[in-house]
Amino acid sequence: MTSHYRTRRLAIAALTAVIVVGLAACSTTVPNTTLEPKTEFGRAIDDLWDTLLFWGTIVFILVETFLIYVVIRYRRREGQPAPRHVHGNTTLEIAWTLAPAVILAIIAVPTVKTIFVTQADAPQGSLTVEVIGHQWWWEFRYPQYGVVTANELYLPVGRTANFVLKTQDVLHSFWVPQLGGKRDLITNQTNYLWFTPESTYVWNGVCVEYCGTSHANMRFKTFVVPPDQFEAWTTHQKAGPVFMAAPATTAPAAGAPATQETQPAPQASAPPVQPQTAGSLPTFPAERLPVYAASYNPVPRNLSIGDVTGDPARGAQLYRTAPCIACHVVQGVSAGIVGPNLTHFGSRTSLGAGLFPNDARHVALWIKDSPAMKPGSKMPPFGKSPAMPAGYDDQQLADLAAYLLSLK
Amino acid sequence: MATTVAAPPRYAVPHTKYERGLWSWLATVDHKKIGQLYLYTALAFFLIGGLEALIIRQQLKGPNGTLVSAETYNQLFTMHGTTMIFLVIMPMGAAFFNYLIPLQIGARDVAFPRLNAFSYWVFLLGALFMNAGWLFGAAPDGGWFGYAPLTTRQFSPGLNIDFWLIGLQILGLSSLAAGFNFVTTIINLRAPGMHFMRMPIFTWMSFVTQFLLILAFPIITVAVTFLMLDRFFGTNFYTITAGADPLLWQHLFWLFGHPEVYILILPAFGLVSEVLPVFSRKPLFGYPVMVYSGILIGFLGFGVWAHHMFAVGMGPIADSVFGVTTMLIAIPTGVKIFNWLATMHGGSLRFTTPMLFAVGLIALFTIGGISGIMHSSPPADLQQTDTYFIVAHFHYVLFGGSMMGIFAGTYFFFPKITGRLMDERLGKIHFWLTFVGMNLTFFPMHFAGLNGMPRRIYQYQANQGWDLENLVSTWGAYILTLATLVFVWNFVKSRRSGAVAGRDPWGGATVEWSIPSPPPEYNYAVIPTITSRYPLWDAKSPELTADVPHTPEGEKRTDVSVGGKETHASFKGPSDTRMASEVAHPSAHELGIAMPTATIKPLLASIGLTVMFIGLILKNNANYQSLWLPIILSGVAFFVVSLYAWLLSPLEPEHH
Amino acid sequence: MAADHSHSQTTYDAHGDAHAAEHKHPTWKTYKWVALILFVITVVEVWIYYIPSFVASRAFVPVLLILSAAKFAIVVAFYMHLKYDAKLFRALFVFPLLIGVAVIISLLFLFGQIAVRV
Amino acid sequence: MTAIPHTTGHHYTTTGLDHRKIAIWAFIGSECLFFGSLISTYLIYKGRSVVGPFPHEAWTNPATGETFPPILDIPVTSASTFVLLMSSLFMVLAHASVVRGDRKYSKIWLAATALAGATFLGFQAFEFTSFVHEGLTPRTNLFGSSFFILTGFHGAHVTAGVIWLITLLFIDFKRGLRPADAINVDLCALYWHFVDVVWIAIFTLIYLIQ
Ligand code: HEA
Ligand code: HEA
Ligand code: CUA
Ligand SMILES: [Cu+2]
């Protein structure tokens, strides 16, 4: 019945809980933390956060300690004098009306400053990246380079990236926690967001506006690379698919409808590009990705495929007539614009907007039954099944996968 | 004009078939019965909403949870949020409005008893409609604020959103009707001498809440109507191909949505302000300021809605304005917190269960408020919005604020409602489990959010730095489940066999404690004349109110009837061992008090209304191509007929 | 909403006005004058609508707003006898009206604002 | 007269005002926000329609090449506005007659009010049908949606008012409206005038301002 002991014990318990979880928060096991910003934008916010946290903590400590004091000090005891009966005290009340006002003023001033700083126009000569949200994947366009890619964002370190945010369908929100605040992708509206990555690394990005069934599976990766690697990467991405280099001449501008800004790859340059970038594709090879940036979601138990090895060449033939071409761009081969651009599919580390490793087995399974791999996926299943006797058999699936993965 | 029964006229005997059994509930127009209906319904939905939360937590206990599918999960969090807000806390508020306001202002019923019944039945049917989606495996899945265009037919072709929209529409009608009713009641049925500044603080906060209701709900009604027309009749309000602006929905929704959150908290504040003085044996510190701060909170509440939209790109000016107006709300709210502390300071605190929950609210709501201020700074919010940091904030204000206040109120007024006390031991267990479980569940969410965990995700990958926080949260939820079961057990048990309370088990200060528990149908045999804010303390222990300005010159101190000895300060258990209901009370009829006649018509009207909406939802179902319109029309007809029957029949038995 | 004392005030005022309403209540004459004024204002509104030069001028919108506000106020004051009735009703109507107008204005600002962002 | 409550005659009320009159003013206050939202929506979407027809400008469909005149028809609407204004006059006269206990005129003015309201609805029906013929439906564009729903809701309010008036008229014929019933007419009048002032706002904001 001595609830003030309880209260004290509780306060201690709560405190330890805070410390435990707090430590967890500060340790290096928080790859998506918002508290170790890697851009000027992120730091502006972080400074503000420190102010907020400081004053918040002050208020918290004042209120709670006074509460605990009162609770302990004024518990009803035997033979305790009858309470004094103040019904109010104007000076006091004015005091604790003004005190918060002052604190809020201290918070408000830097807040407004930061608002105008972070929402100013992006500096000249910054890299423009168009971010287009789709249910449930990301399209990234580099108009200045005529590059179109999906779900993996490349940024040069030290150069301001100015994001132009649009959406194909519903609302989404673009967020790389370590690089700064988020901004929504609003239908019939263009939003802007810019920051300057300060160190080369790979960060996770997510969609943070609920956008339907697979909102949780709308992820992407951000590779911040040295400028030269970035240049190399863009040249490479601009070039036709490596595997299809020769045939690409047949349909030079095929990719155009998908990507207005894309100048079709100058064929001459296509072969030379390749050796130069061959071993050193400016990607983090999947196996060398930090664990948090690797994609290794489990495959649904009921979904499997026999272990057949696919043949890229057969896959290539198959692809030309496959339904895939209705939705996907492979520069010089197919021009569908509904799904992600596959021109350099093989150079990506992950599959399905950051869900699975981009390897033969997963790609084959994905083609077999995408909705099973990713709830609500707009890509229909193509594998042979009771429902779809005409669907591809495991061999064909493997061939297609082999071909797509060969598109470095 | 103090009393109303000068030369009582004689009245016809009320229809007895309405007096007991099921009928007495279906046909009741007694604010006390309706209040209880609200209470039980809300408790039931709290269990359901909690169960949904429990499944959510189980799914998120570890990485890549597979308990439920993505589709189910989206339905779960949508219904959890919608249920907790519209089917738990709002009806809990309504329960206390109904039961307490007439008692506290010394009235015999609300201004429009039949409209009051109508409000409840509409609410109940709307709630069932909203949840009917589960039966068709198509529960709403658009989130509790259903952003367009995701909720348009193009992106949500199923029935899910239809259930949500129409359910919301029906619930809105209920809230509006209740709002008009209580505004009128509080303005017009205060007992003689109860000036506004003598009104019990709970009634004051409810008064403010009613204005928030009648001013905020028309806006959501419009927003929802647009979406309904879009989905059922092909208009373009949110059709993106027609150039619609999705922000229209967001602005209209939050224009309602923010006042809504104060609709959720102000009644809780009111309840706590009733509990603290009684168990501190001190008058409420700074009553007038408490009143003004409540009004100010309600008023400011209309000027901050866009703080839910800092990420949509409103531009620096709008962001700054809404950021600052939002911060301002900390001032009146702070005043409340500090005045509560000052009320306890120097008092003689008795830690009964209601008191524990009241103190719990102060401790926990402050945390939620502070995180609220952290959101209110737009750039900072860009890192917080749509993460678990927000989820932490609103559970601290909603659970740590509203629910704590409601629990305090439930334990405090349970004896008045049932005539029996709730078990103190179980009550304390309930409190400590809740307090610990609540913090274990929601405090780690702050860290999960700051570590970049988005909300509304049914799965997350391991090694994102979120595993520990989520594990702790889920264990917290287990403890909360335990706590809730203890509460339910206590509630059921005490209703049957709790200690008999008598009129005034706590030594209360306001008039509702002067009448038997449970009160007779007419509440007050003689309408009391109110001479101060604490009429009972004036009568029983004047020393407590010596310092309170009251009884202006000219008005003599008439003492209100107070229930005998058991109302003495120190709590030694009730001495009156008989239930009020066992004591023979003169019936309203004998006293010649005119009470409204029980009638089923409000229920019928609400059924007509619902049938109408059922017809609408059938519109897009192939099997009902030819039927939906007739159903709607018959619903309308039924509604209109019942309405006329209701309006043209007198409220009370005719004189003769 | 002021102190204890002034509250008793308002309560009783409401009362007083209620009675007063019977005496001070406007007559047929007032009603007909009001009707005439409303009619005239409406005629003016429509008339200026047909003066292209005026429509083009900057004054057009403000003038229309003022005229209709005047009509609005007259009907509310006389036909809804808010001018004569209990102060309470004035509060119940004017407060929401102000919030409503504020909402309209701020929404228009917000949506205009978004349009000019770059 | 507001001091003579009707059904609650023998009940004490704090302010001496009738419950129902307080309630209807609260309702009217609430309606301000309702129509406020509808009007905001119309104004927000003004000029944002991607296809015509438009309220004040002619429009040529680039695809089909057919041209649409400006939709709004000021002369007709001015007429209906005038009718609604007059109905407000009739309403106050009806109320005054009931207060005076003048059975004959109470009936006449109530009928006149209801008739004027019905006429207004007639105008609106005509307006809507002609708009549809000119190619504007609620599904056509943002203007169509926001216009029809705003004015439609106002029309619905007028309809409810007319029904209310007819009910009163019916009672008047059946048992006659006594001065004690003035409150009932008063409530209806308040509602009716409010619907009228809403139209005053709509007429200016939607029809006249281009
Ligand atoms: C009971 C309901 C309730 C209450 C009372 C509040 C109170 C407050 N809320 Fe909260 N809020 C919600 C329910 C509530 N909120 C919900 C449900 C959401 C999420 C909706 C969704 O997205 O699903 C939300 C979201 C939300 C957001 C949007 C976040 C986002 O989505 O990005 C913001 C942003 O400003 C905010 C701010 C505030 C503020 C400033 C207060 C203030 O009123 C708090 C004031 C109180 C205090 C500050 C503490 C006491 C004061 C003192 C001790 C004085 C000294 C203090 C200082 C000087 C700081 N809330
Ligand atoms: C008053 C409001 C309220 C309350 C009380 C709660 C209570 C709880 N909420 Fe809350 N929650 C919201 C309002 C509330 N919530 C809102 C508005 C959202 C946002 C929704 C959205 O994003 O759209 C949300 C979202 C939300 C989420 C985020 C989901 C997501 O974004 O993905 C989570 C996750 O943990 C959560 C957890 C909990 C838990 C564990 C409780 C616990 O406190 C629950 C404790 C109660 C119980 C555990 C009940 C005990 C159950 C039984 C005794 C069994 C019942 C038996 C039968 C029915 C037969 N809630
Ligand atoms: Cu896209 Cu969430
Ligand atoms: Cu808010």
Short mmCIF file of C-alpha atoms and ligand atoms in Angstrom, two decimals, chain A residues 133-138 169-173 185 206-212 214-218, chain B residues 456, ligand 3:
data_model
loop_
_atom_site.label_atom_id
_atom_site.label_comp_id
_atom_site.label_asym_id
_atom_site.label_seq_id
_atom_site.Cartn_x
_atom_site.Cartn_y
_atom_site.Cartn_z
CA GLY A 133 7.02 6.90 -57.42
CA HIS A 134 5.17 3.82 -58.61
CA GLN A 135 3.15 1.22 -56.65
CA TRP A 136 5.58 -0.16 -55.34
CA TRP A 137 8.94 0.75 -56.80
CA TRP A 138 11.09 3.77 -57.54
CA ASP A 169 -0.22 6.89 -59.07
CA VAL A 170 -0.88 7.41 -55.37
CA LEU A 171 1.09 9.39 -52.79
CA HIS A 172 4.50 8.15 -51.75
CA SER A 173 7.27 9.71 -49.73
CA LEU A 185 5.48 12.59 -53.82
CA VAL A 206 12.21 3.79 -47.97
CA CYS A 207 8.75 4.94 -48.94
CA VAL A 208 7.20 6.53 -45.86
CA GLU A 209 3.74 7.47 -47.08
CA TYR A 210 1.26 4.61 -46.87
CA CYS A 211 0.62 3.71 -50.51
CA GLY A 212 -1.22 0.43 -50.40
CA SER A 214 3.22 -3.34 -50.47
CA HIS A 215 4.01 0.03 -48.94
CA ALA A 216 6.38 -1.84 -46.64
CA ASN A 217 8.15 -3.33 -49.66
CA MET A 218 8.84 -0.07 -51.47
CA ARG B 456 2.40 1.13 -41.30
CU1 CUA E 3 5.06 4.15 -51.66
CU2 CUA E 3 4.53 3.84 -49.44
#
